[in-house]
Coordinates of N, CA and C in Angstrom, one line a residue:
M265 N 229.8 40.4 124.9 CA 230.1 40.7 126.3 C 230.5 42.2 126.5
K266 N 231.3 42.7 125.6 CA 231.7 44.1 125.7 C 230.5 45.0 125.6
T267 N 229.6 44.7 124.6 CA 228.4 45.5 124.4 C 227.5 45.5 125.6
H268 N 227.4 44.4 126.3 CA 226.6 44.2 127.5 C 227.2 45.1 128.6
K269 N 228.5 45.1 128.8 CA 229.1 45.9 129.8 C 229.0 47.4 129.5
T270 N 229.1 47.8 128.3 CA 228.9 49.2 127.8 C 227.5 49.7 128.1
L271 N 226.5 48.9 127.8 CA 225.1 49.2 128.1 C 224.8 49.3 129.6
L272 N 225.4 48.4 130.3 CA 225.2 48.5 131.8 C 225.9 49.8 132.4
N273 N 227.0 50.2 131.9 CA 227.7 51.4 132.3 C 226.8 52.6 131.9
F274 N 226.2 52.6 130.7 CA 225.4 53.7 130.3 C 224.2 53.8 131.2
L275 N 223.5 52.7 131.5 CA 222.3 52.8 132.4 C 222.7 53.3 133.8
L276 N 223.8 52.8 134.3 CA 224.3 53.3 135.6 C 224.5 54.8 135.5
L277 N 225.1 55.3 134.5 CA 225.4 56.7 134.4 C 224.0 57.5 134.4
I278 N 223.0 57.1 133.6 CA 221.7 57.7 133.6 C 221.1 57.7 135.0
A279 N 221.2 56.6 135.7 CA 220.6 56.5 137.0 C 221.3 57.5 138.0
V280 N 222.6 57.7 137.9 CA 223.3 58.6 138.7 C 222.9 60.0 138.4
M281 N 222.8 60.3 137.1 CA 222.4 61.7 136.7 C 221.0 62.0 137.2
L282 N 220.1 61.1 137.1 CA 218.7 61.4 137.6 C 218.7 61.6 139.1
F283 N 219.4 60.8 139.8 CA 219.5 60.9 141.3 C 220.1 62.3 141.7
T284 N 221.2 62.7 141.0 CA 221.9 63.9 141.3 C 221.0 65.1 141.0
T285 N 220.2 65.1 139.9 CA 219.3 66.2 139.6 C 218.2 66.3 140.6
Y286 N 217.7 65.2 141.0 CA 216.6 65.1 142.0 C 217.1 65.7 143.4
E287 N 218.3 65.4 143.7 CA 218.8 65.8 145.0 C 219.2 67.3 145.1
T288 N 219.5 67.9 144.0 CA 220.0 69.3 144.0 C 218.9 70.3 143.8
A289 N 217.7 69.9 143.5 CA 216.6 70.9 143.4 C 215.3 70.3 143.7
A290 N 214.4 71.1 144.3 CA 213.1 70.7 144.6 C 212.2 71.9 144.4
Q291 N 211.0 71.7 143.7 CA 210.1 72.8 143.3 C 208.8 72.5 143.9
I292 N 208.2 73.6 144.4 CA 206.9 73.5 145.1 C 206.1 74.7 144.8
E293 N 204.8 74.6 144.6 CA 203.8 75.7 144.4 C 202.9 75.8 145.5
F294 N 202.5 77.1 145.8 CA 201.6 77.4 146.9 C 200.6 78.4 146.5
E295 N 199.4 78.3 147.0 CA 198.3 79.3 146.9 C 198.1 79.9 148.3
L296 N 198.3 81.2 148.4 CA 198.1 81.9 149.7 C 196.9 82.8 149.6
Q297 N 196.0 82.5 150.6 CA 194.8 83.3 150.7 C 195.1 84.7 151.2
P298 N 194.1 85.7 151.0 CA 194.4 87.0 151.5 C 194.7 87.1 153.0
S299 N 195.7 87.9 153.3 CA 196.2 88.1 154.7 C 196.8 86.9 155.3
Q300 N 197.2 85.9 154.5 CA 197.8 84.7 155.0 C 199.3 84.8 155.2
S301 N 199.8 84.2 156.2 CA 201.3 84.1 156.5 C 201.6 82.6 156.6
M302 N 202.4 82.1 155.7 CA 202.7 80.7 155.7 C 204.2 80.4 155.9
S303 N 204.4 79.5 156.9 CA 205.8 79.1 157.1 C 206.1 78.1 156.0
I304 N 207.2 78.4 155.3 CA 207.6 77.6 154.1 C 208.6 76.5 154.6
T305 N 209.5 76.9 155.5 CA 210.4 75.9 156.1 C 210.2 76.0 157.6
G306 N 210.7 75.0 158.3 CA 210.6 75.1 159.8 C 209.2 74.8 160.2
K307 N 208.5 73.8 159.6 CA 207.1 73.5 159.8 C 206.9 73.1 161.3
G308 N 205.9 73.7 161.9 CA 205.5 73.4 163.2 C 204.1 72.8 163.3
P309 N 203.6 72.4 164.5 CA 202.3 71.9 164.6 C 201.2 72.8 164.0
G310 N 200.4 72.2 163.1 CA 199.3 73.0 162.5 C 199.7 73.9 161.4
Q311 N 200.9 73.9 161.0 CA 201.4 74.8 159.9 C 201.4 74.0 158.6
D312 N 201.1 74.7 157.5 CA 201.2 74.1 156.2 C 202.5 74.6 155.6
A313 N 203.4 73.7 155.3 CA 204.7 74.1 154.9 C 205.3 73.1 153.9
A314 N 206.4 73.6 153.3 CA 207.2 72.7 152.4 C 208.3 72.2 153.2
K315 N 208.8 71.0 152.8 CA 210.0 70.4 153.4 C 211.2 71.0 152.6
N316 N 212.0 71.6 153.3 CA 213.3 72.1 152.7 C 214.2 70.9 152.5
P317 N 214.5 70.5 151.3 CA 215.3 69.3 151.1 C 216.8 69.5 151.5
F318 N 217.2 70.8 151.9 CA 218.5 71.1 152.3 C 218.6 71.6 153.7
E319 N 217.6 71.2 154.5 CA 217.6 71.6 155.9 C 218.9 71.3 156.6
G320 N 219.4 72.2 157.4 CA 220.7 72.0 158.0 C 221.9 72.5 157.2
E321 N 221.6 73.0 156.0 CA 222.6 73.5 155.1 C 222.2 74.8 154.6
D322 N 223.2 75.6 154.2 CA 222.9 76.9 153.4 C 222.3 76.5 152.1
C323 N 221.2 77.2 151.7 CA 220.6 76.9 150.4 C 220.1 78.2 149.7
L324 N 219.7 78.1 148.5 CA 219.2 79.3 147.8 C 217.7 78.9 147.4
V325 N 216.8 79.8 147.5 CA 215.4 79.6 147.2 C 215.1 80.6 146.1
L326 N 214.6 80.2 145.0 CA 214.1 81.0 143.9 C 212.6 81.1 144.2
V327 N 212.1 82.3 144.5 CA 210.7 82.6 144.8 C 210.1 83.3 143.6
E328 N 209.2 82.6 142.9 CA 208.6 83.1 141.7 C 207.1 83.5 142.0
N329 N 206.7 84.7 141.6 CA 205.3 85.1 141.8 C 204.6 84.7 140.5
I330 N 203.8 83.7 140.5 CA 203.0 83.2 139.3 C 201.6 83.6 139.3
G331 N 201.3 84.6 140.2 CA 199.9 85.1 140.4 C 199.8 86.5 140.0
K332 N 198.8 87.2 140.5 CA 198.6 88.6 140.1 C 198.6 89.6 141.3
V333 N 199.0 89.0 142.5 CA 199.1 89.8 143.7 C 200.5 89.7 144.3
T334 N 201.0 90.9 144.7 CA 202.3 91.0 145.3 C 202.3 90.3 146.7
F335 N 203.4 89.6 147.0 CA 203.5 89.0 148.3 C 204.9 89.3 148.8
A336 N 205.2 89.0 150.1 CA 206.5 89.1 150.7 C 207.1 87.8 151.0
A337 N 208.4 87.6 150.8 CA 209.2 86.5 151.2 C 210.0 87.0 152.4
R338 N 209.9 86.3 153.6 CA 210.5 86.8 154.8 C 211.4 85.7 155.3
T339 N 212.6 86.0 155.7 CA 213.6 85.1 156.3 C 213.8 85.5 157.8
Q340 N 214.0 84.5 158.6 CA 214.4 84.8 160.0 C 215.0 83.5 160.6
Q341 N 215.9 83.8 161.6 CA 216.6 82.7 162.2 C 215.6 82.0 163.1
K342 N 215.7 80.6 163.2 CA 214.7 79.9 163.9 C 214.6 80.4 165.4
G343 N 213.4 80.6 165.8 CA 213.1 81.1 167.2 C 213.3 82.6 167.4
Q344 N 213.7 83.3 166.3 CA 213.9 84.7 166.5 C 212.8 85.5 165.8
K345 N 212.8 86.8 166.0 CA 211.8 87.7 165.4 C 212.2 88.0 163.9
Y346 N 211.3 88.8 163.3 CA 211.5 89.2 161.9 C 212.9 89.6 161.6
L347 N 213.4 89.2 160.4 CA 214.8 89.5 160.0 C 214.8 90.3 158.7
K348 N 214.4 89.7 157.6 CA 214.5 90.4 156.3 C 213.3 90.0 155.5
S349 N 212.7 91.0 154.8 CA 211.5 90.8 154.0 C 211.8 91.3 152.6
T350 N 211.5 90.5 151.5 CA 211.6 91.0 150.1 C 210.3 90.9 149.5
S351 N 209.9 92.0 148.8 CA 208.6 92.0 148.1 C 208.8 91.3 146.7
V352 N 207.8 90.5 146.4 CA 207.9 89.7 145.1 C 206.7 90.1 144.3
A353 N 206.9 90.9 143.2 CA 205.8 91.4 142.3 C 205.4 90.4 141.4
P354 N 204.1 90.5 140.9 CA 203.6 89.5 139.9 C 204.6 89.4 138.7
G355 N 204.8 88.1 138.3 CA 205.7 87.9 137.2 C 207.2 87.9 137.4
K356 N 207.6 88.2 138.7 CA 209.0 88.4 139.0 C 209.5 87.2 139.9
T357 N 210.8 87.0 139.8 CA 211.4 85.9 140.6 C 212.5 86.6 141.5
E358 N 212.5 86.2 142.7 CA 213.6 86.8 143.6 C 214.4 85.6 144.1
R359 N 215.7 85.9 144.2 CA 216.7 84.9 144.8 C 216.8 85.2 146.3
I360 N 216.5 84.2 147.1 CA 216.6 84.4 148.6 C 217.6 83.5 149.1
Q361 N 218.6 84.0 149.8 CA 219.6 83.2 150.5 C 219.0 82.7 151.8
L362 N 219.0 81.4 152.0 CA 218.5 80.8 153.2 C 219.6 80.1 153.9
P363 N 220.2 80.8 154.9 CA 221.3 80.2 155.6 C 220.8 79.0 156.5
K364 N 221.8 78.2 156.9 CA 221.5 77.1 157.9 C 220.8 77.7 159.1
N365 N 219.7 77.0 159.6 CA 219.0 77.4 160.8 C 218.1 78.6 160.6
Y366 N 217.8 79.0 159.3 CA 216.9 80.0 159.0 C 215.6 79.5 158.5
E367 N 214.5 80.2 158.6 CA 213.2 79.8 158.1 C 212.7 80.8 157.0
L368 N 211.9 80.3 156.1 CA 211.3 81.2 155.1 C 209.8 81.2 155.2
Y369 N 209.3 82.4 155.2 CA 207.8 82.6 155.3 C 207.4 83.4 154.1
L370 N 206.1 83.1 153.6 CA 205.5 83.9 152.6 C 204.3 84.6 153.3
D371 N 204.2 86.0 153.1 CA 203.2 86.8 153.7 C 202.4 87.5 152.6
T372 N 201.1 87.5 152.7 CA 200.2 88.2 151.7 C 199.5 89.4 152.4
T373 N 198.9 90.2 151.6 CA 198.0 91.3 152.1 C 196.6 90.9 151.9
S374 N 195.7 91.8 152.1 CA 194.2 91.5 151.9 C 193.8 91.7 150.5
E375 N 194.7 91.9 149.5 CA 194.4 92.2 148.1 C 193.8 91.1 147.3
G376 N 194.1 89.9 147.7 CA 193.6 88.7 146.9 C 194.5 87.5 147.1
T377 N 194.2 86.5 146.4 CA 195.0 85.2 146.5 C 196.3 85.4 145.7
A378 N 197.4 85.0 146.3 CA 198.7 85.0 145.7 C 199.1 83.6 145.3
L379 N 199.9 83.5 144.3 CA 200.4 82.2 143.8 C 201.9 82.3 143.8
A380 N 202.6 81.3 144.4 CA 204.0 81.3 144.4 C 204.6 79.9 144.0
R381 N 205.7 80.0 143.3 CA 206.4 78.7 143.0 C 207.8 78.9 143.6
L382 N 208.3 77.9 144.3 CA 209.6 77.9 145.0 C 210.5 76.8 144.4
S383 N 211.7 77.1 144.2 CA 212.7 76.2 143.8 C 213.9 76.2 144.8
F384 N 214.1 75.2 145.5 CA 215.2 75.1 146.4 C 216.4 74.5 145.7
K385 N 217.5 75.2 145.9 CA 218.8 74.7 145.3 C 219.9 74.7 146.3
K386 N 220.7 73.7 146.2 CA 221.8 73.5 147.1 C 222.8 74.7 146.9
Q387 N 223.3 75.3 148.0 CA 224.2 76.4 147.9 C 225.6 75.8 147.6
E388 N 226.1 76.3 146.5 CA 227.4 75.8 146.0 C 228.5 76.6 146.7
D389 N 229.6 76.0 147.1 CA 230.7 76.7 147.8 C 231.4 77.6 146.8

């Protein structure tokens, strides 16, 4: 009986760990065509975007350039104009703070197709 209870507690612990890991990070990859601007959060009608798993909260986005073309990661408050843009060179990763009610966009030039990988992480206090 004690072995059965120990096994049940162990399985419950593993289930909680898996759920916690899933909830604290989400990873998404994008291919951006030349001169494309893509809304990554704050998806509107007709836009191709990722669902921010921490919408309504401050979060951190790791923007990794996995391609050969530089692109820009741009943040702005919902409904406002351009705020801040960070260039992401090939092979580099940039940490972007995404406050509550802000949107993230990826912008490319006409140089070629860009490839990006995003990892959303919950902002720790």
